[in-house]
CSV table of N, CA, C and O in Angstrom, one decimal:
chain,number,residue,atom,x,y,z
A,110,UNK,N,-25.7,-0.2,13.5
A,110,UNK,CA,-24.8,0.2,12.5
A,110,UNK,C,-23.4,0.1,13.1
A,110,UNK,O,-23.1,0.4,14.2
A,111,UNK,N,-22.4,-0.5,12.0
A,111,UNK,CA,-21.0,-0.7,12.7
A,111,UNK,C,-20.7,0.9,13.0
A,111,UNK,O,-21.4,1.9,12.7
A,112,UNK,N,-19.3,1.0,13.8
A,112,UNK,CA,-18.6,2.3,14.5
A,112,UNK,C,-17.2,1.8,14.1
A,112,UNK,O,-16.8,0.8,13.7
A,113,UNK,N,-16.9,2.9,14.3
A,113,UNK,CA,-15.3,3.2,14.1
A,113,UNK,C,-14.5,4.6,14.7
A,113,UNK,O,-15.0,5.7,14.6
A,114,UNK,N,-13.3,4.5,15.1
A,114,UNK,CA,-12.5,5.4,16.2
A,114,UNK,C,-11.3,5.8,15.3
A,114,UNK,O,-10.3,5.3,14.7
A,115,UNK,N,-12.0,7.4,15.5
A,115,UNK,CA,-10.7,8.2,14.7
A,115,UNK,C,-9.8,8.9,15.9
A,115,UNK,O,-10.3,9.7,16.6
A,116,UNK,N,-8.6,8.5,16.1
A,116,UNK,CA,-8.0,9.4,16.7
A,116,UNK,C,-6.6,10.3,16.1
A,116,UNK,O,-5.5,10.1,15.7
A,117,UNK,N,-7.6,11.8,16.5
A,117,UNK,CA,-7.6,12.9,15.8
A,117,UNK,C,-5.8,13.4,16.1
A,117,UNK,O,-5.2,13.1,17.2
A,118,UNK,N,-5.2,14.2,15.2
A,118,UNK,CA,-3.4,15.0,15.6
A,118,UNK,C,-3.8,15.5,16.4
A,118,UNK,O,-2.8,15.5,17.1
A,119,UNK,N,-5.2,16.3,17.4
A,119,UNK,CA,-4.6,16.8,18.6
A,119,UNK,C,-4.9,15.3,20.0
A,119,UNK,O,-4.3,15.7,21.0
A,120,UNK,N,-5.1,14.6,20.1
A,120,UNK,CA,-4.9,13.5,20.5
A,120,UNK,C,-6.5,12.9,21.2
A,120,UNK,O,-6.5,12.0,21.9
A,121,UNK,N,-8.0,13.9,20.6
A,121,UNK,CA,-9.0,13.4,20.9
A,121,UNK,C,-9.5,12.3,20.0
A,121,UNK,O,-9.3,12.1,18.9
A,122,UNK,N,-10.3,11.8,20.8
A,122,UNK,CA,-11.0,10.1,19.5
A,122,UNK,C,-12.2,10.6,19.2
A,122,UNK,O,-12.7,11.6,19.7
A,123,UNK,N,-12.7,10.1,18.5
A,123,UNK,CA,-13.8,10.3,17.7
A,123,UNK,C,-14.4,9.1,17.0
A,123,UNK,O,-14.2,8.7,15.8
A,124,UNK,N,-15.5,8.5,18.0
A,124,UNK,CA,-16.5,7.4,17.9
A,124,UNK,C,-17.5,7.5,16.7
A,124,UNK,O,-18.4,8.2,17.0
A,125,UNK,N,-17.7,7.1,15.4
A,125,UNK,CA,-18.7,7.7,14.7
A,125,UNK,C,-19.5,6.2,14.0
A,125,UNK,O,-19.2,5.1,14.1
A,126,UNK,N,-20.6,6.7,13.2
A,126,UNK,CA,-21.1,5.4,13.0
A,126,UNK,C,-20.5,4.9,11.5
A,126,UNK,O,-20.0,5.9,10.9
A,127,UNK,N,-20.5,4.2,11.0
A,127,UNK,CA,-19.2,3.7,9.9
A,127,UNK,C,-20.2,2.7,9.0
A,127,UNK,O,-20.0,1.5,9.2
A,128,UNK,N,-21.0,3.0,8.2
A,128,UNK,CA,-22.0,2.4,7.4
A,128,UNK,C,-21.1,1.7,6.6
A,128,UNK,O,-20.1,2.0,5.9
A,129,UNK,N,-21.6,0.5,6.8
A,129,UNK,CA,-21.1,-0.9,5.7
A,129,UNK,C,-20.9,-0.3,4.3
A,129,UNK,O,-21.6,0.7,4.0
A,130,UNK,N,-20.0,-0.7,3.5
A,130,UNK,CA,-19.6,-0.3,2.2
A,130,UNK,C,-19.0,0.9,2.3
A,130,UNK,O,-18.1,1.2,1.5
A,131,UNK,N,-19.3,1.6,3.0
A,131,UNK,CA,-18.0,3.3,2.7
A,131,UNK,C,-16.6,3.3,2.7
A,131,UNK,O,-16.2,2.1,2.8
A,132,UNK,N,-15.8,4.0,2.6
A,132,UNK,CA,-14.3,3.9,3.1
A,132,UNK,C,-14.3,4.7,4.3
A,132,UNK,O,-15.2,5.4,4.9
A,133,UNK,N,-12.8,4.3,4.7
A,133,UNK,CA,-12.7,5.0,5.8
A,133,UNK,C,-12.9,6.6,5.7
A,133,UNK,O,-13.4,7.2,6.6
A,134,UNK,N,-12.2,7.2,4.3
A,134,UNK,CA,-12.1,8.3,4.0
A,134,UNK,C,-13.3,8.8,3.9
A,134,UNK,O,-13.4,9.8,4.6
A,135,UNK,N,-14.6,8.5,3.2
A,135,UNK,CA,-15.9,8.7,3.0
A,135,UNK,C,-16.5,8.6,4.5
A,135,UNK,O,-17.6,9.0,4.5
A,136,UNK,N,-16.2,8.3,5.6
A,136,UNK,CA,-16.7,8.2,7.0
A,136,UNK,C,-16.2,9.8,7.3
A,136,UNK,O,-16.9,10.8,7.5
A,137,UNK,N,-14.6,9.5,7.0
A,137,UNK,CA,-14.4,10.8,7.7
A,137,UNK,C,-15.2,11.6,7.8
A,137,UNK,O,-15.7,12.0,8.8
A,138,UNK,N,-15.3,12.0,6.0
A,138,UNK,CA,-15.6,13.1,5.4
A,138,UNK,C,-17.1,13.2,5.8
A,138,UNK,O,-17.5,14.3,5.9
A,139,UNK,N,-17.9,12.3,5.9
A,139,UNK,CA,-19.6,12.1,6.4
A,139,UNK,C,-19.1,12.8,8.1
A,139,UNK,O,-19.8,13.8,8.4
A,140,UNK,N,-18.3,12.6,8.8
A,140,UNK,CA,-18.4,13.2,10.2
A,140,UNK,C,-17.3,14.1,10.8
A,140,UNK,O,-16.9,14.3,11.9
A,141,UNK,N,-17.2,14.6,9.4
A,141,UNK,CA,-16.1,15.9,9.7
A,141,UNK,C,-14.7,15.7,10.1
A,141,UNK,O,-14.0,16.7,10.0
A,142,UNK,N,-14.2,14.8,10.4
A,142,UNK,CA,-13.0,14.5,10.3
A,142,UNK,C,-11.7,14.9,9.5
A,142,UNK,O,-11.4,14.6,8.4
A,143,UNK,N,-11.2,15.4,10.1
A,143,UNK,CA,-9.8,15.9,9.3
A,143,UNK,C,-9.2,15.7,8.1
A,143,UNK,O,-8.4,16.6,7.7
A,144,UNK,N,-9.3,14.6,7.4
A,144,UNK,CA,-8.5,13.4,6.3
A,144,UNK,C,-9.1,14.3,4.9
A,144,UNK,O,-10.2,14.4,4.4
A,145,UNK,N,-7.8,14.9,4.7
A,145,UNK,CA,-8.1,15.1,2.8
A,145,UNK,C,-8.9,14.5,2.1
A,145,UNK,O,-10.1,14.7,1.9
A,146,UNK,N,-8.0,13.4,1.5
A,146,UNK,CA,-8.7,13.2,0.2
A,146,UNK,C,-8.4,14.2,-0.9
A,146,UNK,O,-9.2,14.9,-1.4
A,147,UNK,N,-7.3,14.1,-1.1
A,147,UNK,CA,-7.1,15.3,-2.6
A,147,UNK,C,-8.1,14.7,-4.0
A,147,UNK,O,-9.1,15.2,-4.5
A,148,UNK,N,-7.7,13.7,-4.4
A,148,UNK,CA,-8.0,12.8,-5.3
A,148,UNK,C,-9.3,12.4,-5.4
A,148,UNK,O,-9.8,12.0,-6.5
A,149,UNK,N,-9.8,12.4,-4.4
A,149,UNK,CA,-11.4,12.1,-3.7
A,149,UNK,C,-11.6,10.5,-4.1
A,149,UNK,O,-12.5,10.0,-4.7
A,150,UNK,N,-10.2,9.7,-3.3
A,150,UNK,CA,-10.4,8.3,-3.3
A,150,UNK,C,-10.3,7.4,-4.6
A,150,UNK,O,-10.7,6.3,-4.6
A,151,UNK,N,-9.6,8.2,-5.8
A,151,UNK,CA,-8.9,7.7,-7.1
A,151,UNK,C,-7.3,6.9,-6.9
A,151,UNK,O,-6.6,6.5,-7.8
A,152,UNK,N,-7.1,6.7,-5.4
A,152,UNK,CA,-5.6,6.1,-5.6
A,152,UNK,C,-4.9,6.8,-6.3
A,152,UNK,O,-4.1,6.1,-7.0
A,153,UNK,N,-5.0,8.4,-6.5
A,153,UNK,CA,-3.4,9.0,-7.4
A,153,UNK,C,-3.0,10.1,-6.2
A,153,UNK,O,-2.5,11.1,-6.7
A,154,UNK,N,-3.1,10.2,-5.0
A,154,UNK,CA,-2.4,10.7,-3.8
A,154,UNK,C,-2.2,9.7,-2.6
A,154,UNK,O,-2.5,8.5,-2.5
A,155,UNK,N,-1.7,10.6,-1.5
A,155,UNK,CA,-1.6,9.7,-0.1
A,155,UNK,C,-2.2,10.8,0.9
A,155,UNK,O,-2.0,10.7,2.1
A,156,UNK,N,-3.0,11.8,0.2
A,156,UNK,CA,-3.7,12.7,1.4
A,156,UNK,C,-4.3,11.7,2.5
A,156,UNK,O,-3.9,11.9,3.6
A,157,UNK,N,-5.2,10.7,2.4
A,157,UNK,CA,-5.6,10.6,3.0
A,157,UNK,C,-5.3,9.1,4.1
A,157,UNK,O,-6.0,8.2,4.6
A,158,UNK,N,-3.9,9.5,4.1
A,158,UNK,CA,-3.1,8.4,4.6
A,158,UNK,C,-3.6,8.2,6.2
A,158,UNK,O,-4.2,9.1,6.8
A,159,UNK,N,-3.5,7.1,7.0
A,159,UNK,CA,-4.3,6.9,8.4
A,159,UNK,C,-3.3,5.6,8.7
A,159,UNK,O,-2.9,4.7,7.9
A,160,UNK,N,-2.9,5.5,10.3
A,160,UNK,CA,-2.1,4.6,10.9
A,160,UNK,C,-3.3,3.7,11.4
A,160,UNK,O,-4.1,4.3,12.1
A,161,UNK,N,-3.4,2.6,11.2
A,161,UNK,CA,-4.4,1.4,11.7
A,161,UNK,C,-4.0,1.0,12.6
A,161,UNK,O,-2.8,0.8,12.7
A,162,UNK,N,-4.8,0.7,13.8
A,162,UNK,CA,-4.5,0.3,15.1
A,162,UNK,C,-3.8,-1.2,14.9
A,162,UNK,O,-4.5,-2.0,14.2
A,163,UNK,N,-2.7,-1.6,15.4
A,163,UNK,CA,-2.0,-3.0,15.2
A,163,UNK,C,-3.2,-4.0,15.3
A,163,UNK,O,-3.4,-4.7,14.3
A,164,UNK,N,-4.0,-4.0,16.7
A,164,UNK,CA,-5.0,-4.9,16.5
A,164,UNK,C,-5.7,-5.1,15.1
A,164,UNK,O,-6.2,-6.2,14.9
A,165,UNK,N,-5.9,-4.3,14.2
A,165,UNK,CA,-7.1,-4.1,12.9
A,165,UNK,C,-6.4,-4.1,11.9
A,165,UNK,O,-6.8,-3.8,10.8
A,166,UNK,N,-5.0,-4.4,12.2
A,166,UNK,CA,-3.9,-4.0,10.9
A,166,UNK,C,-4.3,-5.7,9.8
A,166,UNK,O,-4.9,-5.9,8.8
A,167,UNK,N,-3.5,-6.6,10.7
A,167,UNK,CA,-4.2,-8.3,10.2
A,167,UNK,C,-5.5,-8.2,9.7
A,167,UNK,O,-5.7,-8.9,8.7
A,168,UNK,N,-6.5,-7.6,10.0
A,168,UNK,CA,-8.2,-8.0,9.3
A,168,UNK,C,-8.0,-7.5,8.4
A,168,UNK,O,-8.5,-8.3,7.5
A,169,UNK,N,-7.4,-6.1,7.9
A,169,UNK,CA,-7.7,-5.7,6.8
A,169,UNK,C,-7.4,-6.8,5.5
A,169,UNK,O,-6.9,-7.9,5.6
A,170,UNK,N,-7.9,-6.2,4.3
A,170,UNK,CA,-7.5,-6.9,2.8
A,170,UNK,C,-5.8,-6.6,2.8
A,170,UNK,O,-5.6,-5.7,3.6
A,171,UNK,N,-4.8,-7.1,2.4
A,171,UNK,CA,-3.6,-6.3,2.3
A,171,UNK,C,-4.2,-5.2,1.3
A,171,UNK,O,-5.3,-4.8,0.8
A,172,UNK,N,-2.4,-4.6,1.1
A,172,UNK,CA,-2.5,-3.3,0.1
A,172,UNK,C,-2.4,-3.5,-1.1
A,172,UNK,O,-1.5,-4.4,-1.2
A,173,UNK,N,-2.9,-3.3,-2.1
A,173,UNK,CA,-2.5,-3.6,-3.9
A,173,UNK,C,-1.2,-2.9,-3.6
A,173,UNK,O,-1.0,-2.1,-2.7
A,174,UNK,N,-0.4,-3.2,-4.7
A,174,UNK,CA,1.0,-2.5,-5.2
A,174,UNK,C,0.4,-1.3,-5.7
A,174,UNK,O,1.3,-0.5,-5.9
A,175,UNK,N,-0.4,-0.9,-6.0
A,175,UNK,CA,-1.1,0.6,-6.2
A,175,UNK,C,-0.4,1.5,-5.3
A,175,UNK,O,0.5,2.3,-5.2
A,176,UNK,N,-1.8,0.6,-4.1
A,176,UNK,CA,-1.7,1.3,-2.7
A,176,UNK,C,-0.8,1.5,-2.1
A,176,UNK,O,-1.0,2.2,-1.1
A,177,UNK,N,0.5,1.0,-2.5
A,177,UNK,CA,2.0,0.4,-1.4
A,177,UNK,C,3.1,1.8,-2.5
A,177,UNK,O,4.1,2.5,-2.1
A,178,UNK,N,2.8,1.8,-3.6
A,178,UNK,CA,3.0,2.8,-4.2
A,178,UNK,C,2.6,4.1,-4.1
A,178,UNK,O,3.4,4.9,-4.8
A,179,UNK,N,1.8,4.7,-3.6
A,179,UNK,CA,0.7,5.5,-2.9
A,179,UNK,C,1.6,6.2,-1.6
A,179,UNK,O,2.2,7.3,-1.4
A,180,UNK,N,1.4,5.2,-1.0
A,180,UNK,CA,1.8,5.5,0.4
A,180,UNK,C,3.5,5.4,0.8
A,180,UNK,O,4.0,5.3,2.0
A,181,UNK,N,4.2,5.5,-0.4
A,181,UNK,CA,5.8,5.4,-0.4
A,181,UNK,C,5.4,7.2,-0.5
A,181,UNK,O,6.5,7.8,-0.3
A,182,UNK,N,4.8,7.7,-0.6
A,182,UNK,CA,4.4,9.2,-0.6
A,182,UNK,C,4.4,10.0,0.1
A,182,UNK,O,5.0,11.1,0.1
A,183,UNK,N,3.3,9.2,1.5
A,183,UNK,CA,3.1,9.6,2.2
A,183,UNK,C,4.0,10.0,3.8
A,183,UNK,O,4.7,9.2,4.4
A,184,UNK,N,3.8,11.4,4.2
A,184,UNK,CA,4.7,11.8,5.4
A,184,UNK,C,4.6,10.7,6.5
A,184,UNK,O,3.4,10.3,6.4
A,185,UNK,N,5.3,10.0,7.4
A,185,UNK,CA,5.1,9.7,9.1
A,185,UNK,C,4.6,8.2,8.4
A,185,UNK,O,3.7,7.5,9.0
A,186,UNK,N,5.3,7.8,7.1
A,186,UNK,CA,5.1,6.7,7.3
A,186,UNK,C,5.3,5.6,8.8
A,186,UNK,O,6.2,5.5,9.5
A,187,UNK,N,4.2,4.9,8.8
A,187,UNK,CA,4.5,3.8,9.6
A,187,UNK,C,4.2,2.1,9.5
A,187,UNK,O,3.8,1.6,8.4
A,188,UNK,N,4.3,1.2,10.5
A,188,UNK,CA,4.0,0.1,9.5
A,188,UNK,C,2.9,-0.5,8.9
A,188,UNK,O,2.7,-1.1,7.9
A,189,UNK,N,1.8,0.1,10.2
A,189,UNK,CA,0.2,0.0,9.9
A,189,UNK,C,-0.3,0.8,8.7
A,189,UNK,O,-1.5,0.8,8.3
A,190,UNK,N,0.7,1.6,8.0
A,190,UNK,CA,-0.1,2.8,7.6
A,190,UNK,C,-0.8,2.4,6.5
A,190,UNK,O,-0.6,1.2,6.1
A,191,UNK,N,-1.9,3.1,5.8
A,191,UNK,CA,-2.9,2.4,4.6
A,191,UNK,C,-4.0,4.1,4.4
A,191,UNK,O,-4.2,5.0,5.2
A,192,UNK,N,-4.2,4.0,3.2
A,192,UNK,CA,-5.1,4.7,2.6
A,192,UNK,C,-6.4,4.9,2.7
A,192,UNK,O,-7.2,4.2,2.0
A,193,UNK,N,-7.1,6.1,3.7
A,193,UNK,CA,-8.2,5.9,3.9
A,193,UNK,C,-9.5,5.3,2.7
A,193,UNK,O,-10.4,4.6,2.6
A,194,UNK,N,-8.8,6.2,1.8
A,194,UNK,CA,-9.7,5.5,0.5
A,194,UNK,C,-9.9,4.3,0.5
A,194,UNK,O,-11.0,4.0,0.2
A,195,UNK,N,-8.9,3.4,0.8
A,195,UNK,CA,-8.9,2.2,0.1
A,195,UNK,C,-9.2,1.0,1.7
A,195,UNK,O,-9.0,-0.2,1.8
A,196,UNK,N,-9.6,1.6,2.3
A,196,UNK,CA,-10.5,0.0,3.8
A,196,UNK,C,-12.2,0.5,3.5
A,196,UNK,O,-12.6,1.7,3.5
A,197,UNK,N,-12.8,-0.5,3.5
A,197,UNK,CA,-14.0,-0.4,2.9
A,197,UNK,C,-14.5,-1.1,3.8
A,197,UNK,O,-14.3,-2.3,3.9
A,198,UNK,N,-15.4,-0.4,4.6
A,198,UNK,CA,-16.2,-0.8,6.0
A,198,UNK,C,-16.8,-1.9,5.6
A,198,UNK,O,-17.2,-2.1,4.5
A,199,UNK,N,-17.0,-2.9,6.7
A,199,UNK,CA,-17.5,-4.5,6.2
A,199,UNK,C,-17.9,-4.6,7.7
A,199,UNK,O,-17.4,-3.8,8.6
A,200,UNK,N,-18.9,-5.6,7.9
A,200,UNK,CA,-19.2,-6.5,9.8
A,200,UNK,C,-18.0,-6.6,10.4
A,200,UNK,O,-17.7,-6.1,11.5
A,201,UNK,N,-17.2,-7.5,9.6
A,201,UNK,CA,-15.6,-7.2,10.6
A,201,UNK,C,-14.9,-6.3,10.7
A,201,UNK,O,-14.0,-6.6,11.4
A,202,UNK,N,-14.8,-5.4,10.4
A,202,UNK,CA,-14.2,-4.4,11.1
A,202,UNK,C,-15.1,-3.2,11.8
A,202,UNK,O,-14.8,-2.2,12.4
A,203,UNK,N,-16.2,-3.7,11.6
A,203,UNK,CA,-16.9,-3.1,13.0
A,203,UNK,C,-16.5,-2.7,14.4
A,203,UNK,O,-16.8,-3.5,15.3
A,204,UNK,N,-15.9,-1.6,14.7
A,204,UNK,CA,-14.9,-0.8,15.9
A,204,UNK,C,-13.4,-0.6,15.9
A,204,UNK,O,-12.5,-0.5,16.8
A,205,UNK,N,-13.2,-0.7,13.9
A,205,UNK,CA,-11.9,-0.4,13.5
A,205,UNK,C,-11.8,0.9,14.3
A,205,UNK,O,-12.7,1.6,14.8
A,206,UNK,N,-10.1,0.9,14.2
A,206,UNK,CA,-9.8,2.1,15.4
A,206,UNK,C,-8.4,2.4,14.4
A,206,UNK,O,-7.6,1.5,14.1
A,207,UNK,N,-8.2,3.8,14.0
A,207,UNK,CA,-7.3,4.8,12.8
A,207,UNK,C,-7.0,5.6,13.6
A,207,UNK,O,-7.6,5.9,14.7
A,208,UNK,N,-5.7,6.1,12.9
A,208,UNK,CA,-5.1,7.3,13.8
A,208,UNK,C,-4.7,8.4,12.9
A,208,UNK,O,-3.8,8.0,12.1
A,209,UNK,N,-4.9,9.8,12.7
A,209,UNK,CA,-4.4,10.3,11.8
A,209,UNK,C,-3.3,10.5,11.9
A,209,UNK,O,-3.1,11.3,12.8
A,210,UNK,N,-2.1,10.0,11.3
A,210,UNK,CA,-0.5,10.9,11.2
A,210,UNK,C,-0.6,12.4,11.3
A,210,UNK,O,-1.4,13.2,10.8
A,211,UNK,N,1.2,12.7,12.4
A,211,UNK,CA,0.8,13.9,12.7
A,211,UNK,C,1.5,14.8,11.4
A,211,UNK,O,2.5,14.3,10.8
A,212,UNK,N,1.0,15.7,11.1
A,212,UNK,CA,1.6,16.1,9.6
A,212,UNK,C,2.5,17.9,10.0
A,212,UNK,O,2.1,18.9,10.7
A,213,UNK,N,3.6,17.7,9.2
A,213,UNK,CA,5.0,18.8,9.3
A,213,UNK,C,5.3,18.2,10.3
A,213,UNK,O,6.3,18.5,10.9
């Protein structure tokens, strides 16, 4: 099964296994992970905003103007940043690696 690396606001990672088809946010939330989700992955918040490791930032799909609208929202904007809801685990990104923004 693919994996994927959350590194958490206090600065530990967290290796977990990342079943094809979920989002990033639906992983979290399968392995306890910190990440909101107010909306529960409808694209009308940026709770569950996440900084993508530079290496994994290029693989991704780009963002819809949804998503880029979304995340003009979101606190600690940065350039990787993207919506957990919206990266949808696939073979390639098997050992994607996210970082949660640190929030206040």
């Amino acid at each position: 099964m693919p994996k994927m690396s959350f590194f958490e606001r206090d600065g530990s990672v967290r290796e977990v296994e990342a079943p094809l088809g979920l989002s990033v946010l639906e992983i979290a939330h399968r392995h306890g992970v910190d990440l909101e989700g107010a909306c529960e992955g409808s694209l009308a918040c940026a709770t569950c905003h996440v900084v993508v490791d530079p290496a994994w930032a290029e693989k991704l799909q780009p963002p819809t103007e949804d998503e880029e609208d979304m995340l003009d929202l979101a606190f600690a904007l940065e350039k990787t940043s993207r919506l957990g809801c919206q990266i949808v685990m696939t073979e390639a990104l098997d050992g994607l690696v996210v970082r949660l923004p640190r929030t206040g």
